[in-house]
Every structure is written in structure tokens, then in C-alpha cells.
Amino acid sequence: MAKLFSKTKIIMPGDVVVPARTVFDATPSEAKQFDALKSARPATADEIKAHAEASAKADGSAFAG
């Protein structure tokens, strides 16, 4: 799986909506298609880290240290 950063809102198979400016997982073939359509690009390490932190806060698994 590839970590991508969406430039636009993407509707994936199964009616899964990926909002613009978010990190998401895609298969290598999906990643090539999104790159060709200029709708997503590979995510940077900082974007992946920020996404992981935001997800942890949203689902309650983050804790104050």
C-alpha cells in the first residue's frame, strides 16, 4: 500500500470518500492512476505523521504525556 496525499476530493470504489488534503492508503495501481489524474501525490513523512496524530486524537487513542 502506498500513502498518498489527496489534492482533491476522491471517491474510491465502494463509495469511500477521501476528503481533499488528507493522507490515505492506495494500491500501487491506484497510486499510478491518481498521479496521472493529478488528484493525489505521494505523502511526505511530515504529512503521514500529522495524519497519524490527528487520527489518534479523533479516535481517542492519544493521551496527554
XYZ file of C-alpha atoms in Angstrom:
65
model
C 0.000 0.000 0.000
C 1.141 3.495 -0.803
C 0.485 6.526 1.382
C -0.888 9.333 -0.773
C -1.914 12.939 -0.118
C -5.148 13.889 -1.872
C -5.173 17.154 -3.800
C -8.915 16.904 -4.495
C -11.892 15.020 -3.085
C -11.631 11.417 -4.313
C -14.423 8.858 -4.460
C -12.978 5.357 -4.219
C -14.697 2.056 -5.043
C -17.357 1.134 -2.523
C -18.400 4.793 -2.216
C -15.484 5.593 0.105
C -14.880 9.358 0.038
C -11.372 10.715 0.619
C -11.577 14.427 1.500
C -9.150 16.864 -0.129
C -5.822 17.461 1.643
C -5.781 14.177 3.591
C -3.468 11.160 3.704
C -4.871 7.815 2.588
C -3.753 4.337 1.514
C -3.905 3.179 -2.098
C -2.694 0.188 -4.033
C 0.219 0.750 -6.434
C -2.097 0.659 -9.459
C -4.476 3.176 -7.825
C -1.495 5.394 -6.969
C -0.430 5.459 -10.635
C -3.955 6.397 -11.715
C -4.272 9.182 -9.125
C -0.868 10.533 -10.147
C -1.843 10.513 -13.830
C -5.058 12.369 -12.999
C -3.112 14.797 -10.772
C -5.589 14.177 -7.956
C -3.042 12.828 -5.442
C 0.684 12.655 -4.821
C 2.967 10.642 -2.524
C 2.628 11.837 1.056
C 5.641 13.276 2.869
C 6.831 11.911 6.207
C 5.543 15.030 7.974
C 2.090 14.639 6.394
C 1.939 10.979 7.413
C 2.963 11.853 10.987
C 0.386 14.654 11.218
C -2.317 12.337 9.866
C -1.431 9.629 12.404
C -1.561 12.149 15.274
C -4.900 13.583 14.101
C -6.356 10.076 13.738
C -5.196 9.145 17.239
C -6.824 12.260 18.701
C -10.048 11.629 16.778
C -10.435 8.017 17.892
C -9.362 8.699 21.488
C -6.198 6.598 21.453
C -3.949 9.633 22.019
C -3.113 10.640 25.574
C -1.527 13.681 27.159
C 2.008 12.956 28.230
